[in-house]
Amino acid sequence: MTRILVVDDSPTELHVISTMLTKHGYTVVTASSGEEGMSRAREIKPDLVLMDVVMPGLNGFQATRQLSQDPLTADIPIVMVTTKDQETDKVWAMRQGARDYIVKPVREKELIKSLKEILS
């Protein structure tokens, strides 16, 4: 079973995204901050990390960069999630090590299609 770590500081968004993923057969682990996400990623080695860009403390861009440069987690694909659909943010996310970029509100079909492409 594919394990996805969802990192977001909004309990509502964690619930919505977790429900979408569970419905499609993914096992979901959650974290509510960039720091917690980093720790969980090292601990459980998920198949993919879904990282929100904006969080207090270590934000998504910073956490993505650290995860993608850490030998323990560098091979874990990361998908950034943000409210902005701007090309500069997409480029910045990719430079930090993200494999894809999803815009909120997260649409189920788009999310699942992206994850299947990355995980295949």
CSV table of N, CA, C and O in Angstrom, one decimal, residues 6-99:
chain,number,residue,atom,x,y,z
A,6,VAL,N,1.0,13.9,4.4
A,6,VAL,CA,0.4,15.1,4.1
A,6,VAL,C,0.7,16.1,5.2
A,6,VAL,O,0.5,15.9,6.4
A,7,VAL,N,1.4,17.2,4.8
A,7,VAL,CA,1.9,18.2,5.7
A,7,VAL,C,1.1,19.5,5.5
A,7,VAL,O,1.2,20.2,4.4
A,8,ASP,N,0.3,19.9,6.5
A,8,ASP,CA,-0.5,21.2,6.3
A,8,ASP,C,-0.9,21.6,7.7
A,8,ASP,O,-1.3,20.7,8.6
A,9,ASP,N,-0.9,22.9,8.0
A,9,ASP,CA,-1.3,23.4,9.3
A,9,ASP,C,-2.8,23.6,9.5
A,9,ASP,O,-3.2,23.9,10.6
A,10,SER,N,-3.6,23.3,8.5
A,10,SER,CA,-5.1,23.5,8.6
A,10,SER,C,-5.7,22.1,8.8
A,10,SER,O,-5.6,21.2,7.9
A,11,PRO,N,-6.3,21.9,10.0
A,11,PRO,CA,-7.0,20.6,10.2
A,11,PRO,C,-8.1,20.3,9.2
A,11,PRO,O,-8.2,19.2,8.8
A,12,THR,N,-8.8,21.3,8.7
A,12,THR,CA,-9.8,21.1,7.6
A,12,THR,C,-9.2,20.6,6.4
A,12,THR,O,-9.6,19.6,5.8
A,13,GLU,N,-8.1,21.2,5.9
A,13,GLU,CA,-7.4,20.8,4.7
A,13,GLU,C,-6.8,19.4,4.9
A,13,GLU,O,-6.8,18.6,3.9
A,14,LEU,N,-6.2,19.1,6.0
A,14,LEU,CA,-5.7,17.8,6.3
A,14,LEU,C,-6.8,16.8,6.1
A,14,LEU,O,-6.6,15.7,5.5
A,15,HIS,N,-7.9,17.1,6.7
A,15,HIS,CA,-9.1,16.1,6.6
A,15,HIS,C,-9.5,15.9,5.2
A,15,HIS,O,-9.7,14.8,4.8
A,16,VAL,N,-9.7,17.0,4.5
A,16,VAL,CA,-10.2,16.9,3.1
A,16,VAL,C,-9.3,16.1,2.2
A,16,VAL,O,-9.7,15.2,1.5
A,17,ILE,N,-8.0,16.5,2.3
A,17,ILE,CA,-7.0,15.8,1.4
A,17,ILE,C,-6.8,14.3,1.9
A,17,ILE,O,-6.8,13.4,1.0
A,18,SER,N,-6.8,14.1,3.2
A,18,SER,CA,-6.7,12.7,3.7
A,18,SER,C,-7.8,11.8,3.2
A,18,SER,O,-7.7,10.7,2.8
A,19,THR,N,-9.0,12.4,3.2
A,19,THR,CA,-10.2,11.7,2.8
A,19,THR,C,-10.1,11.3,1.3
A,19,THR,O,-10.4,10.2,0.9
A,20,MET,N,-9.7,12.3,0.5
A,20,MET,CA,-9.6,12.0,-0.9
A,20,MET,C,-8.6,10.9,-1.2
A,20,MET,O,-8.8,10.0,-2.0
A,21,LEU,N,-7.4,11.0,-0.5
A,21,LEU,CA,-6.4,10.0,-0.7
A,21,LEU,C,-6.8,8.6,-0.2
A,21,LEU,O,-6.6,7.6,-0.9
A,22,THR,N,-7.4,8.5,1.0
A,22,THR,CA,-7.9,7.3,1.5
A,22,THR,C,-8.9,6.6,0.6
A,22,THR,O,-8.9,5.4,0.4
A,23,LYS,N,-9.8,7.4,0.0
A,23,LYS,CA,-10.8,6.9,-0.9
A,23,LYS,C,-10.2,6.2,-2.1
A,23,LYS,O,-10.8,5.3,-2.6
A,24,HIS,N,-9.0,6.6,-2.5
A,24,HIS,CA,-8.3,6.0,-3.6
A,24,HIS,C,-7.3,5.0,-3.2
A,24,HIS,O,-6.4,4.5,-4.0
A,25,GLY,N,-7.3,4.5,-2.0
A,25,GLY,CA,-6.5,3.4,-1.5
A,25,GLY,C,-5.2,3.7,-0.9
A,25,GLY,O,-4.4,2.8,-0.7
A,26,TYR,N,-4.9,5.0,-0.8
A,26,TYR,CA,-3.6,5.4,-0.2
A,26,TYR,C,-3.7,5.4,1.4
A,26,TYR,O,-4.7,5.7,1.9
A,27,THR,N,-2.6,5.1,2.0
A,27,THR,CA,-2.4,5.2,3.4
A,27,THR,C,-1.9,6.6,3.7
A,27,THR,O,-0.9,7.0,3.1
A,28,VAL,N,-2.6,7.3,4.6
A,28,VAL,CA,-2.2,8.7,4.9
A,28,VAL,C,-1.7,8.8,6.3
A,28,VAL,O,-2.2,8.3,7.3
A,29,VAL,N,-0.6,9.6,6.4
A,29,VAL,CA,0.0,10.0,7.7
A,29,VAL,C,0.0,11.5,7.6
A,29,VAL,O,0.3,12.1,6.5
A,30,THR,N,-0.3,12.2,8.7
A,30,THR,CA,-0.4,13.7,8.6
A,30,THR,C,0.7,14.3,9.6
A,30,THR,O,1.1,13.7,10.5
A,31,ALA,N,1.0,15.5,9.2
A,31,ALA,CA,1.8,16.4,10.1
A,31,ALA,C,1.3,17.8,10.0
A,31,ALA,O,0.8,18.2,8.9
A,32,SER,N,1.4,18.6,11.0
A,32,SER,CA,0.8,19.9,11.0
A,32,SER,C,1.8,21.1,10.9
A,32,SER,O,1.5,22.2,11.0
A,33,SER,N,3.1,20.7,10.7
A,33,SER,CA,4.1,21.8,10.5
A,33,SER,C,5.2,21.2,9.7
A,33,SER,O,5.4,20.0,9.5
A,34,GLY,N,6.0,22.2,9.1
A,34,GLY,CA,7.2,21.8,8.4
A,34,GLY,C,8.2,20.9,9.2
A,34,GLY,O,8.7,19.9,8.7
A,35,GLU,N,8.4,21.3,10.4
A,35,GLU,CA,9.3,20.6,11.3
A,35,GLU,C,8.8,19.2,11.6
A,35,GLU,O,9.5,18.2,11.5
A,36,GLU,N,7.5,19.1,11.9
A,36,GLU,CA,6.9,17.8,12.1
A,36,GLU,C,6.9,16.9,10.9
A,36,GLU,O,7.2,15.7,10.9
A,37,GLY,N,6.7,17.6,9.7
A,37,GLY,CA,6.8,16.8,8.4
A,37,GLY,C,8.2,16.3,8.2
A,37,GLY,O,8.3,15.1,7.7
A,38,MET,N,9.2,17.1,8.4
A,38,MET,CA,10.6,16.6,8.3
A,38,MET,C,10.8,15.4,9.2
A,38,MET,O,11.4,14.4,8.7
A,39,SER,N,10.4,15.5,10.4
A,39,SER,CA,10.6,14.4,11.4
A,39,SER,C,9.9,13.1,10.9
A,39,SER,O,10.5,12.1,10.9
A,40,ARG,N,8.6,13.3,10.6
A,40,ARG,CA,7.8,12.1,10.1
A,40,ARG,C,8.4,11.5,8.9
A,40,ARG,O,8.4,10.3,8.7
A,41,ALA,N,8.9,12.3,7.9
A,41,ALA,CA,9.4,11.8,6.7
A,41,ALA,C,10.6,10.9,7.0
A,41,ALA,O,10.8,9.9,6.4
A,42,ARG,N,11.5,11.4,7.9
A,42,ARG,CA,12.7,10.6,8.2
A,42,ARG,C,12.3,9.4,8.9
A,42,ARG,O,13.0,8.3,8.7
A,43,GLU,N,11.3,9.4,9.8
A,43,GLU,CA,10.9,8.3,10.6
A,43,GLU,C,10.2,7.2,9.8
A,43,GLU,O,10.5,6.0,9.9
A,44,ILE,N,9.2,7.6,8.9
A,44,ILE,CA,8.4,6.6,8.2
A,44,ILE,C,8.7,6.3,6.8
A,44,ILE,O,8.3,5.4,6.2
A,45,LYS,N,9.6,7.2,6.2
A,45,LYS,CA,10.0,7.1,4.8
A,45,LYS,C,8.7,6.8,3.9
A,45,LYS,O,8.6,5.8,3.3
A,46,PRO,N,7.8,7.8,3.8
A,46,PRO,CA,6.6,7.7,3.0
A,46,PRO,C,7.0,7.5,1.5
A,46,PRO,O,8.1,7.8,1.1
A,47,ASP,N,6.0,7.1,0.7
A,47,ASP,CA,6.3,7.0,-0.8
A,47,ASP,C,6.2,8.3,-1.4
A,47,ASP,O,6.7,8.5,-2.5
A,48,LEU,N,5.5,9.3,-0.8
A,48,LEU,CA,5.4,10.6,-1.3
A,48,LEU,C,5.0,11.6,-0.2
A,48,LEU,O,4.4,11.2,0.8
A,49,VAL,N,5.4,12.9,-0.3
A,49,VAL,CA,5.1,13.9,0.6
A,49,VAL,C,4.3,15.0,-0.1
A,49,VAL,O,4.7,15.4,-1.2
A,50,LEU,N,3.1,15.3,0.4
A,50,LEU,CA,2.3,16.4,-0.1
A,50,LEU,C,2.4,17.5,0.9
A,50,LEU,O,2.0,17.5,2.0
A,51,MET,N,3.1,18.6,0.5
A,51,MET,CA,3.6,19.6,1.4
A,51,MET,C,2.9,21.0,1.1
A,51,MET,O,3.0,21.5,-0.1
A,52,ASP,N,2.2,21.5,2.1
A,52,ASP,CA,1.6,22.8,1.9
A,52,ASP,C,2.7,23.9,1.9
A,52,ASP,O,3.7,23.7,2.7
A,53,VAL,N,2.6,24.9,1.1
A,53,VAL,CA,3.6,25.9,1.1
A,53,VAL,C,3.7,26.8,2.3
A,53,VAL,O,4.7,27.1,2.8
A,54,VAL,N,2.5,27.2,2.8
A,54,VAL,CA,2.5,28.2,3.9
A,54,VAL,C,2.2,27.5,5.2
A,54,VAL,O,1.1,26.9,5.4
A,55,MET,N,3.1,27.6,6.1
A,55,MET,CA,3.0,27.1,7.5
A,55,MET,C,3.8,28.0,8.4
A,55,MET,O,4.8,28.5,8.0
A,56,PRO,N,3.4,28.1,9.6
A,56,PRO,CA,4.3,28.8,10.6
A,56,PRO,C,5.5,28.0,10.8
A,56,PRO,O,5.6,26.8,10.6
A,57,GLY,N,6.6,28.7,11.2
A,57,GLY,CA,7.9,28.0,11.4
A,57,GLY,C,8.5,27.7,10.1
A,57,GLY,O,8.6,28.5,9.2
A,58,LEU,N,8.9,26.5,9.9
A,58,LEU,CA,9.6,26.0,8.7
A,58,LEU,C,8.5,25.9,7.6
A,58,LEU,O,7.7,25.0,7.7
A,59,ASN,N,8.5,26.8,6.6
A,59,ASN,CA,7.5,26.7,5.6
A,59,ASN,C,7.7,25.6,4.6
A,59,ASN,O,8.8,24.9,4.6
A,60,GLY,N,6.8,25.4,3.7
A,60,GLY,CA,6.9,24.3,2.8
A,60,GLY,C,8.1,24.3,1.8
A,60,GLY,O,8.7,23.3,1.5
A,61,PHE,N,8.4,25.5,1.4
A,61,PHE,CA,9.6,25.6,0.5
A,61,PHE,C,10.9,25.2,1.3
A,61,PHE,O,11.7,24.5,0.7
A,62,GLN,N,11.0,25.7,2.5
A,62,GLN,CA,12.2,25.4,3.3
A,62,GLN,C,12.2,23.9,3.6
A,62,GLN,O,13.3,23.2,3.5
A,63,ALA,N,11.1,23.3,4.0
A,63,ALA,CA,11.0,21.9,4.3
A,63,ALA,C,11.3,21.0,3.1
A,63,ALA,O,12.0,20.0,3.2
A,64,THR,N,10.8,21.4,1.9
A,64,THR,CA,11.0,20.7,0.7
A,64,THR,C,12.5,20.7,0.4
A,64,THR,O,13.1,19.7,0.0
A,65,ARG,N,13.1,21.9,0.5
A,65,ARG,CA,14.6,21.9,0.2
A,65,ARG,C,15.4,21.0,1.1
A,65,ARG,O,16.2,20.3,0.7
A,66,GLN,N,15.0,21.1,2.4
A,66,GLN,CA,15.8,20.2,3.4
A,66,GLN,C,15.5,18.7,3.1
A,66,GLN,O,16.5,17.9,3.2
A,67,LEU,N,14.3,18.4,2.9
A,67,LEU,CA,14.0,17.0,2.6
A,67,LEU,C,14.7,16.5,1.3
A,67,LEU,O,15.2,15.4,1.3
A,68,SER,N,14.7,17.3,0.3
A,68,SER,CA,15.3,16.9,-1.0
A,68,SER,C,16.8,16.9,-0.9
A,68,SER,O,17.5,16.3,-1.8
A,69,GLN,N,17.4,17.5,0.1
A,69,GLN,CA,18.9,17.5,0.2
A,69,GLN,C,19.4,16.5,1.3
A,69,GLN,O,20.6,16.3,1.4
A,70,ASP,N,18.5,16.0,2.1
A,70,ASP,CA,18.8,15.1,3.2
A,70,ASP,C,19.0,13.7,2.6
A,70,ASP,O,18.1,13.1,2.0
A,71,PRO,N,20.1,13.0,2.8
A,71,PRO,CA,20.4,11.7,2.3
A,71,PRO,C,19.3,10.7,2.7
A,71,PRO,O,19.0,9.7,2.0
A,72,LEU,N,18.7,10.9,3.9
A,72,LEU,CA,17.6,9.9,4.4
A,72,LEU,C,16.3,10.1,3.6
A,72,LEU,O,15.5,9.2,3.6
A,73,THR,N,16.1,11.3,3.0
A,73,THR,CA,14.8,11.5,2.4
A,73,THR,C,14.8,12.1,1.0
A,73,THR,O,13.8,12.3,0.4
A,74,ALA,N,16.0,12.2,0.4
A,74,ALA,CA,16.2,12.8,-0.9
A,74,ALA,C,15.4,12.1,-2.0
A,74,ALA,O,15.1,12.7,-3.0
A,75,ASP,N,15.2,10.8,-1.8
A,75,ASP,CA,14.5,10.0,-2.9
A,75,ASP,C,13.0,10.0,-2.8
A,75,ASP,O,12.3,9.5,-3.6
A,76,ILE,N,12.4,10.7,-1.8
A,76,ILE,CA,11.0,10.8,-1.6
A,76,ILE,C,10.4,11.9,-2.5
A,76,ILE,O,10.8,13.1,-2.3
A,77,PRO,N,9.5,11.6,-3.4
A,77,PRO,CA,9.0,12.7,-4.2
A,77,PRO,C,8.1,13.6,-3.3
A,77,PRO,O,7.4,13.2,-2.4
A,78,ILE,N,8.2,14.9,-3.7
A,78,ILE,CA,7.4,15.9,-2.9
A,78,ILE,C,6.5,16.7,-3.9
A,78,ILE,O,7.0,17.1,-5.0
A,79,VAL,N,5.2,16.8,-3.5
A,79,VAL,CA,4.3,17.7,-4.3
A,79,VAL,C,3.9,18.8,-3.4
A,79,VAL,O,3.5,18.7,-2.3
A,80,MET,N,4.1,20.1,-4.0
A,80,MET,CA,3.8,21.3,-3.2
A,80,MET,C,2.3,21.6,-3.5
A,80,MET,O,1.8,21.4,-4.6
A,81,VAL,N,1.7,22.1,-2.4
A,81,VAL,CA,0.3,22.6,-2.5
A,81,VAL,C,0.2,24.0,-2.1
A,81,VAL,O,0.7,24.4,-1.0
A,82,THR,N,-0.4,24.9,-2.9
A,82,THR,CA,-0.5,26.3,-2.5
A,82,THR,C,-1.8,26.9,-3.1
A,82,THR,O,-2.5,26.3,-3.9
A,83,THR,N,-2.1,28.1,-2.6
A,83,THR,CA,-3.2,28.8,-3.0
A,83,THR,C,-2.9,29.7,-4.2
A,83,THR,O,-3.8,30.2,-4.9
A,84,LYS,N,-1.7,29.8,-4.6
A,84,LYS,CA,-1.3,30.7,-5.7
A,84,LYS,C,-1.0,29.9,-7.0
A,84,LYS,O,-0.3,28.9,-6.9
A,85,ASP,N,-1.6,30.3,-8.1
A,85,ASP,CA,-1.3,29.7,-9.4
A,85,ASP,C,-0.4,30.6,-10.2
A,85,ASP,O,-0.8,31.2,-11.1
A,86,GLN,N,0.8,30.7,-9.7
A,86,GLN,CA,1.8,31.6,-10.3
A,86,GLN,C,3.0,30.8,-10.8
A,86,GLN,O,3.5,30.0,-10.1
A,87,GLU,N,3.4,31.2,-12.0
A,87,GLU,CA,4.5,30.5,-12.6
A,87,GLU,C,5.8,30.6,-11.7
A,87,GLU,O,6.6,29.6,-11.6
A,88,THR,N,6.0,31.7,-11.1
A,88,THR,CA,7.2,31.9,-10.3
A,88,THR,C,7.2,31.0,-9.1
A,88,THR,O,8.2,30.5,-8.7
A,89,ASP,N,6.0,30.8,-8.5
A,89,ASP,CA,5.9,29.9,-7.4
A,89,ASP,C,6.2,28.4,-7.8
A,89,ASP,O,6.8,27.7,-7.1
A,90,LYS,N,5.7,28.1,-9.0
A,90,LYS,CA,5.9,26.7,-9.5
A,90,LYS,C,7.4,26.5,-9.7
A,90,LYS,O,8.0,25.5,-9.4
A,91,VAL,N,8.1,27.5,-10.3
A,91,VAL,CA,9.5,27.4,-10.6
A,91,VAL,C,10.3,27.3,-9.3
A,91,VAL,O,11.2,26.4,-9.1
A,92,TRP,N,9.9,28.1,-8.3
A,92,TRP,CA,10.6,28.1,-7.0
A,92,TRP,C,10.4,26.7,-6.3
A,92,TRP,O,11.4,26.2,-5.8
A,93,ALA,N,9.2,26.2,-6.4
A,93,ALA,CA,8.9,24.9,-5.8
A,93,ALA,C,9.8,23.8,-6.4
A,93,ALA,O,10.4,23.0,-5.7
A,94,MET,N,9.9,23.8,-7.8
A,94,MET,CA,10.8,22.8,-8.5
A,94,MET,C,12.2,23.0,-8.1
A,94,MET,O,13.0,22.0,-7.9
A,95,ARG,N,12.7,24.2,-7.9
A,95,ARG,CA,14.1,24.5,-7.6
A,95,ARG,C,14.4,24.0,-6.2
A,95,ARG,O,15.5,23.7,-5.8
A,96,GLN,N,13.4,23.9,-5.3
A,96,GLN,CA,13.6,23.4,-4.0
A,96,GLN,C,13.5,21.9,-3.9
A,96,GLN,O,13.8,21.3,-2.9
A,97,GLY,N,13.1,21.3,-5.0
A,97,GLY,CA,13.1,19.8,-5.0
A,97,GLY,C,11.7,19.2,-5.2
A,97,GLY,O,11.6,18.0,-5.2
A,98,ALA,N,10.7,20.0,-5.4
A,98,ALA,CA,9.4,19.4,-5.6
A,98,ALA,C,9.3,18.8,-7.0
A,98,ALA,O,9.9,19.2,-7.9
A,99,ARG,N,8.4,17.8,-7.1
A,99,ARG,CA,8.2,17.1,-8.4
A,99,ARG,C,7.0,17.7,-9.1
A,99,ARG,O,6.9,17.5,-10.3
